[in-house]
PDB file of C-alpha atoms in Angstrom:
ATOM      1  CA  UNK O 275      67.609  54.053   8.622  1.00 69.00           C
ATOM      2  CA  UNK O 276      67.999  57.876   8.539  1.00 81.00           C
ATOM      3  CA  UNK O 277      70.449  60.039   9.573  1.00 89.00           C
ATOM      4  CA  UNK O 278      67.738  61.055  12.118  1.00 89.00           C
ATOM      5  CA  UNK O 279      66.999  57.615  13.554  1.00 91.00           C
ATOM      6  CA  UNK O 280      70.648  56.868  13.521  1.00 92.00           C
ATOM      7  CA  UNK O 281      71.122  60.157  16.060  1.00 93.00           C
ATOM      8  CA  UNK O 282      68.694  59.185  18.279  1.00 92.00           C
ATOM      9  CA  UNK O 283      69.906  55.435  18.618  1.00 93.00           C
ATOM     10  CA  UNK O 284      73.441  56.836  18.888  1.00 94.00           C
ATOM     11  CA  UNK O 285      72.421  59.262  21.916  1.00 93.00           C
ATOM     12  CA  UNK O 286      70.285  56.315  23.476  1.00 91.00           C
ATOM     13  CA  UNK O 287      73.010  53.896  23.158  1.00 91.00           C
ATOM     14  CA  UNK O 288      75.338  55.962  25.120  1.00 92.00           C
ATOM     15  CA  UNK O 289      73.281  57.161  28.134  1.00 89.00           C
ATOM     16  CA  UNK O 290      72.234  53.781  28.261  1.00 86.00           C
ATOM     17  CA  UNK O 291      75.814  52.422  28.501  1.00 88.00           C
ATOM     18  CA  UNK O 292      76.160  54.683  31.447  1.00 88.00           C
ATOM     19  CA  UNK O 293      72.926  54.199  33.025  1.00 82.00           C
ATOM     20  CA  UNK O 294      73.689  50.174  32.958  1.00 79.00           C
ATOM     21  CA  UNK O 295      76.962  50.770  34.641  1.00 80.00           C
ATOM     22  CA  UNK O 296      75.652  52.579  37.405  1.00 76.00           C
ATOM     23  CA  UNK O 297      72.513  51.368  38.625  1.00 69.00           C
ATOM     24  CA  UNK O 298      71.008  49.315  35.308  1.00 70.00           C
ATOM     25  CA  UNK O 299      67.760  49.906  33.809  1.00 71.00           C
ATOM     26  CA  UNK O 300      69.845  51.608  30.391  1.00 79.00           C
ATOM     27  CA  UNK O 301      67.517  49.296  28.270  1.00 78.00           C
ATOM     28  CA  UNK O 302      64.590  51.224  28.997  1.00 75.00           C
ATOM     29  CA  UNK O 303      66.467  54.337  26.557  1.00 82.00           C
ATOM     30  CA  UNK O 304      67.396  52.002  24.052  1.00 87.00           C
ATOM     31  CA  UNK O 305      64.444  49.882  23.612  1.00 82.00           C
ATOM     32  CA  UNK O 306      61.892  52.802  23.233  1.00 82.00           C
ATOM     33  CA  UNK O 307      64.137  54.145  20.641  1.00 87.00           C
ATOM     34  CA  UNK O 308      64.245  51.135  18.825  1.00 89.00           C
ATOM     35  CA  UNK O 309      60.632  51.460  18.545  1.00 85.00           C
ATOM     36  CA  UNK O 310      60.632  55.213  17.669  1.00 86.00           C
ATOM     37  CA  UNK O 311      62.944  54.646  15.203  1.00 89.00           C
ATOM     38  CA  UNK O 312      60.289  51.576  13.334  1.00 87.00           C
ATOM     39  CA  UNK O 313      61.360  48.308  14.735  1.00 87.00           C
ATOM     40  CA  UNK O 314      58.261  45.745  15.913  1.00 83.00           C
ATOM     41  CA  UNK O 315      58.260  44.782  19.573  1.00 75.00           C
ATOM     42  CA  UNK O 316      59.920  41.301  19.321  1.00 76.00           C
ATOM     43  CA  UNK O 317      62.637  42.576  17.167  1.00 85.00           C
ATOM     44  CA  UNK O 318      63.401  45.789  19.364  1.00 84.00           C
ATOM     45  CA  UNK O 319      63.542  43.940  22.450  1.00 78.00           C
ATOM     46  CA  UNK O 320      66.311  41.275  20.994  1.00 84.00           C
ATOM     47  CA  UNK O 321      67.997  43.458  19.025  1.00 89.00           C
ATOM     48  CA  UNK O 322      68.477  45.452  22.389  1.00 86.00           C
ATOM     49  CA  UNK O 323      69.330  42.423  24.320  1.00 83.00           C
ATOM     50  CA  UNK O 324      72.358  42.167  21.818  1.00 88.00           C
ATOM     51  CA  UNK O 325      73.535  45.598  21.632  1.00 89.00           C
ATOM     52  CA  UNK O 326      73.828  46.477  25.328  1.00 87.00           C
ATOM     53  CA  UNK O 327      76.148  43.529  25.370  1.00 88.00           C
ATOM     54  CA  UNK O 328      79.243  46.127  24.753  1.00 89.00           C
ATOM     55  CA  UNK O 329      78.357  48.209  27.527  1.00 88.00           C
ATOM     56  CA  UNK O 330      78.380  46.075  29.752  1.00 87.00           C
ATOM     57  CA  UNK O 331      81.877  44.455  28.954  1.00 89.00           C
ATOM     58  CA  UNK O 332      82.881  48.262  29.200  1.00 89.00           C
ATOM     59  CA  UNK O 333      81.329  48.557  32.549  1.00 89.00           C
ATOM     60  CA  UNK O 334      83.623  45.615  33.429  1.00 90.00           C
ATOM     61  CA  UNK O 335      86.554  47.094  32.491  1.00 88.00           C
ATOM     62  CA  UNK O 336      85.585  50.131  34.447  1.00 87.00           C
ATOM     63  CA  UNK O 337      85.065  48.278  37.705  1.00 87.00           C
ATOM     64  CA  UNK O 338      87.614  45.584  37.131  1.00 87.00           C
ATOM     65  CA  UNK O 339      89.827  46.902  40.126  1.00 88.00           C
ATOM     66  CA  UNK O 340      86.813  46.258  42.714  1.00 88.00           C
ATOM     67  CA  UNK O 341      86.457  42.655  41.818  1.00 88.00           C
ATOM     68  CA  UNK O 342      86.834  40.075  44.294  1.00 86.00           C
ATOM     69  CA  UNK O 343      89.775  36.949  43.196  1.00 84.00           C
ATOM     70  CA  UNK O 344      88.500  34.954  40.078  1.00 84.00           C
ATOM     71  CA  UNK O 345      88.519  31.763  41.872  1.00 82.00           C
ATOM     72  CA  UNK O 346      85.471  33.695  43.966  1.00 78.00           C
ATOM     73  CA  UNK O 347      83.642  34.201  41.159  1.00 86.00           C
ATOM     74  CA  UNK O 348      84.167  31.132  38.870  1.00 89.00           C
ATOM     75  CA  UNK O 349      81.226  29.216  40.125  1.00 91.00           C
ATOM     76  CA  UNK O 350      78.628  32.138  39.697  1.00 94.00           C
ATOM     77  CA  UNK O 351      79.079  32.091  35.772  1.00 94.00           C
ATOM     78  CA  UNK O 352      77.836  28.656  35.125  1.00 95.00           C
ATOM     79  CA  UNK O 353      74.658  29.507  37.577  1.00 96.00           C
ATOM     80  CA  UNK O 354      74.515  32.671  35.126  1.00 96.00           C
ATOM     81  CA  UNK O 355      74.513  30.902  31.952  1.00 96.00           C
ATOM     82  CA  UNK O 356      71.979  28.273  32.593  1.00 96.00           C
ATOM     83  CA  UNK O 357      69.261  31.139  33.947  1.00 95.00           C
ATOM     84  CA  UNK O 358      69.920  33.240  31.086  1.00 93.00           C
ATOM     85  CA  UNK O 359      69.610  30.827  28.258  1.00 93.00           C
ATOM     86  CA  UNK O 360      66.368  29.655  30.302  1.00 92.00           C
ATOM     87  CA  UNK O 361      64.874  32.977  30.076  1.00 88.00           C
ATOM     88  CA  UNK O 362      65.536  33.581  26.651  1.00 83.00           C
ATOM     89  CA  UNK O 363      64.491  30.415  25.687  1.00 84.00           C
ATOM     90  CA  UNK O 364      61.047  31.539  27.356  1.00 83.00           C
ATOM     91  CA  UNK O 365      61.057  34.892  25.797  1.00 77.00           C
ATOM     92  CA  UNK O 366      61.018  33.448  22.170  1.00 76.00           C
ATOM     93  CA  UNK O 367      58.426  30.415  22.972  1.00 78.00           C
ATOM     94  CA  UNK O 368      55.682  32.179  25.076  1.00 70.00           C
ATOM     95  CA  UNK O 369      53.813  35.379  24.961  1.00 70.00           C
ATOM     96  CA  UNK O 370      55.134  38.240  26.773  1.00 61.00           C
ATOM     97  CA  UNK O 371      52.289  39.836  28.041  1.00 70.00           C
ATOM     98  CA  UNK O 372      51.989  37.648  31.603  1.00 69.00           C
ATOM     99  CA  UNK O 373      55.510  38.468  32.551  1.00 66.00           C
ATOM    100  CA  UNK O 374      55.031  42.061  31.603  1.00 71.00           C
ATOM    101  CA  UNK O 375      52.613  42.566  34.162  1.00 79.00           C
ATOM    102  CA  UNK O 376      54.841  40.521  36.748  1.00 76.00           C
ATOM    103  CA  UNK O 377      57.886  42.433  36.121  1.00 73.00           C
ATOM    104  CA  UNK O 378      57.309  46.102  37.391  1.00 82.00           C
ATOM    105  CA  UNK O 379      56.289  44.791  40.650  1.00 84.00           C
ATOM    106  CA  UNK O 380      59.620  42.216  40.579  1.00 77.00           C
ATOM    107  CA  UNK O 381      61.442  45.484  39.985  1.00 76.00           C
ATOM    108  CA  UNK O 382      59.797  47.806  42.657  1.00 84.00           C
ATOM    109  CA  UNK O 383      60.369  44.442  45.027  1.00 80.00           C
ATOM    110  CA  UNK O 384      64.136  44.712  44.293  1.00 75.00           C
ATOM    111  CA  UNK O 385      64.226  48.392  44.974  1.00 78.00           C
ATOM    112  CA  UNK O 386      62.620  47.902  47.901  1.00 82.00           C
ATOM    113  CA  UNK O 387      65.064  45.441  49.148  1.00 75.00           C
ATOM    114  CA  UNK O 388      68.188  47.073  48.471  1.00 73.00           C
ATOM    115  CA  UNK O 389      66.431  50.271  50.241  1.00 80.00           C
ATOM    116  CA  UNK O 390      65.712  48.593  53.408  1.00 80.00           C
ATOM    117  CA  UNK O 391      68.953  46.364  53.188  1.00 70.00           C
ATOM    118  CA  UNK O 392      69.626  46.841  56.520  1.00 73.00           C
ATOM    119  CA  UNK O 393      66.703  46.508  58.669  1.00 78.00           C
ATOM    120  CA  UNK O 394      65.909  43.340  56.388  1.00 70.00           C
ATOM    121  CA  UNK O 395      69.441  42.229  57.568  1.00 67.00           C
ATOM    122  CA  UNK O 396      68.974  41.942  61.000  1.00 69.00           C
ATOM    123  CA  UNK O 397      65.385  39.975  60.143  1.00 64.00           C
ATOM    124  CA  UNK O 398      66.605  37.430  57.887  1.00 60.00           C
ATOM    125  CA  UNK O 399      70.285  37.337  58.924  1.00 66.00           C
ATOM    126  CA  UNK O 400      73.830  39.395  58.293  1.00 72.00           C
ATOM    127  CA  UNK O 401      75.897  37.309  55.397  1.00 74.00           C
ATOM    128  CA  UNK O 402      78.246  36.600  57.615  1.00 77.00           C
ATOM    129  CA  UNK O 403      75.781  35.236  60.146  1.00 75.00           C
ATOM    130  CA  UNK O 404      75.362  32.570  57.910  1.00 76.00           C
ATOM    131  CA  UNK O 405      77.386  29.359  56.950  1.00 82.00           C
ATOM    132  CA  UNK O 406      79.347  28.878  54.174  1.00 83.00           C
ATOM    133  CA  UNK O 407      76.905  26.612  52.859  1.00 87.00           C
ATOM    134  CA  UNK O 408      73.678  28.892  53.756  1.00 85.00           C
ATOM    135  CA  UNK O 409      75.934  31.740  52.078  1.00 85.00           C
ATOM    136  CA  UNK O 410      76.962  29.811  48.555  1.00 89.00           C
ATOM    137  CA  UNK O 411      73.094  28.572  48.399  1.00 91.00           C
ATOM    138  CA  UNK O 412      71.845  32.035  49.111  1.00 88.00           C
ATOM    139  CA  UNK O 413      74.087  34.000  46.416  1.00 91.00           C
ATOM    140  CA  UNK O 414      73.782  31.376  43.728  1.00 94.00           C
ATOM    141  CA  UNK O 415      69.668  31.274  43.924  1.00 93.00           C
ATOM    142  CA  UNK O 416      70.044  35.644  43.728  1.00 91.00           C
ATOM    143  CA  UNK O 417      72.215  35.052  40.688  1.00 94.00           C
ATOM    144  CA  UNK O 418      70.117  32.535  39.266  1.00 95.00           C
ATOM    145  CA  UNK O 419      66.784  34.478  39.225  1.00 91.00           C
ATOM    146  CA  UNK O 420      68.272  37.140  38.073  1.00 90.00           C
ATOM    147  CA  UNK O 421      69.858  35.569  35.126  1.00 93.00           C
ATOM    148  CA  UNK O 422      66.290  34.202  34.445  1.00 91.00           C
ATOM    149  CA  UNK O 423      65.104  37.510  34.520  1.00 85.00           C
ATOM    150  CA  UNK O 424      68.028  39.520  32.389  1.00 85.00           C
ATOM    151  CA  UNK O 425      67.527  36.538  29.705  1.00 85.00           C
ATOM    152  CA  UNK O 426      63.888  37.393  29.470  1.00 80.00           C
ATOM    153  CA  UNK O 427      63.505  41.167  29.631  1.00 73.00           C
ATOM    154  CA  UNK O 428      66.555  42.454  30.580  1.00 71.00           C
ATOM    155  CA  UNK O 429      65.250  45.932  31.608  1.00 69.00           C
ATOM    156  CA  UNK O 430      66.519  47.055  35.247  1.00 73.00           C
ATOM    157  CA  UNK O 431      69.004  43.784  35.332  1.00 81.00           C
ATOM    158  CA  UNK O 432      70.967  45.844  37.419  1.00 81.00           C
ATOM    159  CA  UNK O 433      68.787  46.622  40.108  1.00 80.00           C
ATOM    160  CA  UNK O 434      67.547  43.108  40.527  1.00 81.00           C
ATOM    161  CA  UNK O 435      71.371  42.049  40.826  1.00 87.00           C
ATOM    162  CA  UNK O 436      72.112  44.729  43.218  1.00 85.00           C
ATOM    163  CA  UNK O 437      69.617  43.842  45.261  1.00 83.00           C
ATOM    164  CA  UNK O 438      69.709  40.618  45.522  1.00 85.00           C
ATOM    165  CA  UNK O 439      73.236  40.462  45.864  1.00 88.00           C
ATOM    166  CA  UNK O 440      73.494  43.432  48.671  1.00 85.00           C
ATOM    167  CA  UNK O 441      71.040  41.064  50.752  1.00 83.00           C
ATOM    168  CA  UNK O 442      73.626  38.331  50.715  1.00 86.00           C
ATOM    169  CA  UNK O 443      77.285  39.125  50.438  1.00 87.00           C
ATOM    170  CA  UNK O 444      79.087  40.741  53.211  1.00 84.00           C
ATOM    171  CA  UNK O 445      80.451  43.360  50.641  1.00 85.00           C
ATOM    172  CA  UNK O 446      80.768  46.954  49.769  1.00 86.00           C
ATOM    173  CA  UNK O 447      78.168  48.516  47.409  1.00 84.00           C
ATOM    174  CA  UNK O 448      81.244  49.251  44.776  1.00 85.00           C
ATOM    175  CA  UNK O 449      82.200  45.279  44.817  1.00 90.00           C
ATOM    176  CA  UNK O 450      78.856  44.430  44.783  1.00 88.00           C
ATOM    177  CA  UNK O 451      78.197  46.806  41.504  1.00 87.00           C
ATOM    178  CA  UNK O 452      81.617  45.260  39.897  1.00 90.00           C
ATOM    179  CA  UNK O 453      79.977  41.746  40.685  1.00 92.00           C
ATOM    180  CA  UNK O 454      76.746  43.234  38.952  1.00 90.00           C
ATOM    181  CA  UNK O 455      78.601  44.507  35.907  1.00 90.00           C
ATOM    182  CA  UNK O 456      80.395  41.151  35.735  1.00 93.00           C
ATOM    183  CA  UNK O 457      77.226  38.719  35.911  1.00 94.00           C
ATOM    184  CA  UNK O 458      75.312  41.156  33.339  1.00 91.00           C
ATOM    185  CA  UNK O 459      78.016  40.807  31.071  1.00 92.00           C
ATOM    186  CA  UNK O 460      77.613  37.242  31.004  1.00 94.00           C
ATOM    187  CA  UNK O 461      74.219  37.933  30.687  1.00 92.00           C
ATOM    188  CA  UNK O 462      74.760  39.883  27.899  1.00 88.00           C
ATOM    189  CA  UNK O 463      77.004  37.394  25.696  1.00 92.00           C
ATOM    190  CA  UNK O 464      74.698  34.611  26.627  1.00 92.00           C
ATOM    191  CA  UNK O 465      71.505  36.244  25.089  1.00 86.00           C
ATOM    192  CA  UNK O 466      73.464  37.554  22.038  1.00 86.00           C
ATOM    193  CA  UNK O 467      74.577  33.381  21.273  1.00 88.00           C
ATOM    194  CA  UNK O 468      70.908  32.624  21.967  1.00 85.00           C
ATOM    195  CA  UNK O 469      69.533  35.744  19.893  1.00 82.00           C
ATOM    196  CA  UNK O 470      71.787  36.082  16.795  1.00 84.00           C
ATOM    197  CA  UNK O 471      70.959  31.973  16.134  1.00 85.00           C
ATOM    198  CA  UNK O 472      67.564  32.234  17.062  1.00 81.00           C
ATOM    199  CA  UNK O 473      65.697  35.907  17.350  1.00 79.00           C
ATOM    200  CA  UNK O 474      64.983  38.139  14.409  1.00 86.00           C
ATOM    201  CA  UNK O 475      67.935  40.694  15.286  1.00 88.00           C
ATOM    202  CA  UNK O 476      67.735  44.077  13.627  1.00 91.00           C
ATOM    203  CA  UNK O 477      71.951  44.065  12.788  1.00 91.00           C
ATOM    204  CA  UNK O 478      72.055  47.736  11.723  1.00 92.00           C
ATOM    205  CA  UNK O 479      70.805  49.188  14.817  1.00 92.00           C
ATOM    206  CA  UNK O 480      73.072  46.978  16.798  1.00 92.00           C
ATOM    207  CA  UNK O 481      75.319  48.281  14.765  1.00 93.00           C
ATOM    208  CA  UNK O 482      74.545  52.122  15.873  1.00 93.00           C
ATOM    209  CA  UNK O 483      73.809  51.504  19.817  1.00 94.00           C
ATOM    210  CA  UNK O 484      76.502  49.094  20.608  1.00 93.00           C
ATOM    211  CA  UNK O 485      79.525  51.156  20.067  1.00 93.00           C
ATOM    212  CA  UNK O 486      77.795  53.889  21.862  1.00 94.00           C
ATOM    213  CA  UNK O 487      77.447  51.560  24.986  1.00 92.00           C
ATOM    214  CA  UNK O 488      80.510  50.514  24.769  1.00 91.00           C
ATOM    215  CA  UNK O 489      81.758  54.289  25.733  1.00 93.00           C
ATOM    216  CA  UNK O 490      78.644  54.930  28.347  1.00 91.00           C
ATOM    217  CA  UNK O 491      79.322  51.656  30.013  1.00 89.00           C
ATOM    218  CA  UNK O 492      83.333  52.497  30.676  1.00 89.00           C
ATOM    219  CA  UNK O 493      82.321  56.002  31.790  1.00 88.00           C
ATOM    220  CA  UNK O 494      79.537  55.312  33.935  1.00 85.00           C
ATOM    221  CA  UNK O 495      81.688  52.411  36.026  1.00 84.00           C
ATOM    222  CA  UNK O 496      84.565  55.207  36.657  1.00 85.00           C
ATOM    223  CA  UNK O 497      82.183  57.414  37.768  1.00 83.00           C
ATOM    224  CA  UNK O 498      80.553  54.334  40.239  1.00 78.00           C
ATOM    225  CA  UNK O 499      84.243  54.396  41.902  1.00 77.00           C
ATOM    226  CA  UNK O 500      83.527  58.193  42.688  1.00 82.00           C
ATOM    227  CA  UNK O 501      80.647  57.853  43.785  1.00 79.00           C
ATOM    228  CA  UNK O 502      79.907  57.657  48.314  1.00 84.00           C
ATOM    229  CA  UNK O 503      77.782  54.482  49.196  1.00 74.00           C
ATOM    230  CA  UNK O 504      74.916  56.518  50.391  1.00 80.00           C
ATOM    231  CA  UNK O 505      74.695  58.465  47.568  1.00 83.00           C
ATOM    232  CA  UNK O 506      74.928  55.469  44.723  1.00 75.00           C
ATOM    233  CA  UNK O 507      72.544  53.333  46.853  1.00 77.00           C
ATOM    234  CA  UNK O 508      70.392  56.511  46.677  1.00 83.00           C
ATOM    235  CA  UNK O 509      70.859  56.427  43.107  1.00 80.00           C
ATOM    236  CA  UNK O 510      70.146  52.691  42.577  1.00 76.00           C
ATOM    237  CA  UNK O 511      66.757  53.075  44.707  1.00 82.00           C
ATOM    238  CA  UNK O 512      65.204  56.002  42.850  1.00 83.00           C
ATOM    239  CA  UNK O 513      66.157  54.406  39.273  1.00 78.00           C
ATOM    240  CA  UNK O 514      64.680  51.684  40.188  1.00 76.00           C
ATOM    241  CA  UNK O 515      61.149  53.372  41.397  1.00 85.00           C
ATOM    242  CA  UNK O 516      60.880  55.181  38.046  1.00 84.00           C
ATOM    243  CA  UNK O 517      62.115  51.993  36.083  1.00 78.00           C
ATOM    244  CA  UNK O 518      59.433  50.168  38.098  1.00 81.00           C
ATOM    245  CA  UNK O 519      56.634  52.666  38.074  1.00 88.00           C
ATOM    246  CA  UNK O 520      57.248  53.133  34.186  1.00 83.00           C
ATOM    247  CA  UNK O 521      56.677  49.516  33.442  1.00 79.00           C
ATOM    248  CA  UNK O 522      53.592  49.042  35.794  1.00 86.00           C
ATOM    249  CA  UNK O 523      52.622  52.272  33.804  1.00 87.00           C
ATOM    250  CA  UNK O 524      53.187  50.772  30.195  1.00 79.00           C
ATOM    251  CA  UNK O 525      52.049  47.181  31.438  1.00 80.00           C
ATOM    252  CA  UNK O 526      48.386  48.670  32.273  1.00 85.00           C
ATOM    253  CA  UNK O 527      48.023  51.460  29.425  1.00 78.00           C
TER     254      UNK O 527
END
């Protein structure tokens, strides 16, 4: 690796750490430049899965103050773990190409539910409408499929989570983005157990992104805090368009 390619991962690494924190989708930087700087699909794609995994600890840190009690969240990261290891599992045993056509349409069908939150609301149900049972069934099946998803791909993890998690929780867009950072952290650690025994990890561009995530991810979940709910949901929607209009792009070319 040349000083070149090391620049390029560097500047990927920490616009993706702050593209994560804020509405997700940072992998789409990191995992083209992984493949501009040489790396083989397979490769890229793991070694990304593992070095976004600072960045989103960061992002954590960031948005630890908008984070509901522990005891809230303690039964979500089991739900998490078991999805994610299920989707990397698939990742390494079956060819890619099926779910790459699925996924920009999964992604555009996220968007679209976290832009018509409310008038899907009032046809499915308010959150707290529902009860306690319907609630804990409905926010561990969001968290679920999207841990499948983050453990397969990974790309736009955030505005899956968002999403689905805006449908169901009775919660302000900031708590809900904490919540995200949270879940894609575990994510995150998950895929780099599965990946660093399993996956053919490129370890010296891991080296070069993750630190720079690590600073993206803290800066972009300050700047969520900032942000008005209208304008980060804004945000979140037209991310996700281009993340999901780039895929169904690169999945047909």
């Amino acid at each position: 690796m040349d000083l070149s390619h090391a620049a390029l991962l560097l500047a990927a690494g920490l616009a993706a750490g702050t593209v994560n924190a804020v509405a997700g989708g940072g992998s789409l930087i990191t995992f083209p430049a992984m493949i501009a700087v040489g790396l083989p699909p397979v490769p890229a794609n793991v070694s990304n899965s593992v070095a976004v995994f600072p960045g989103y600890v960061a992002s954590v840190a960031g948005s630890r103050q908008d984070l509901p009690r522990p005891r809230a969240l303690a039964t979500l990261v089991p739900t998490t773990i078991v999805g994610t290891i299920l989707g990397a599992l698939l990742l390494l045993a079956t060819p890619a190409r099926a779910f790459e056509l699925v996924v920009p349409f999964l992604v555009l069908g996220a968007t679209a539910v976290l832009a018509f939150q409310d008038p899907l609301r009032r046809l499915v149900g308010h959150p707290r409408d529902l009860s306690p049972r319907q609630r804990t069934v409905a926010v561990q099946t969001m968290v679920a499929l999207g841990a499948v998803y983050g453990g397969y791909f990974g790309a736009a993890l955030g505005v899956m989570l968002v999403a689905g998690l805006a449908l169901v929780l009775d919660a302000t867009l900031a708590r809900v983005s904490a919540i995200k950072n949270l879940l894609s952290a575990v994510v995150g650690l998950t895929t780099l157990v599965v990946f660093a025994l399993f996956g053919p990890v490129n370890w010296a561009a891991v080296a070069v992104v993750a630190p720079a995530t690590l600073i993206g991810g803290y800066a972009g979940a300050r700047l969520v805090r900032r942000l008005p709910p209208v304008l980060l949901k804004g945000l979140i929607v037209v991310f996700g368009t281009t993340i999901g209009l780039y895929l169904l792009y690169r999945a047909l070319s």
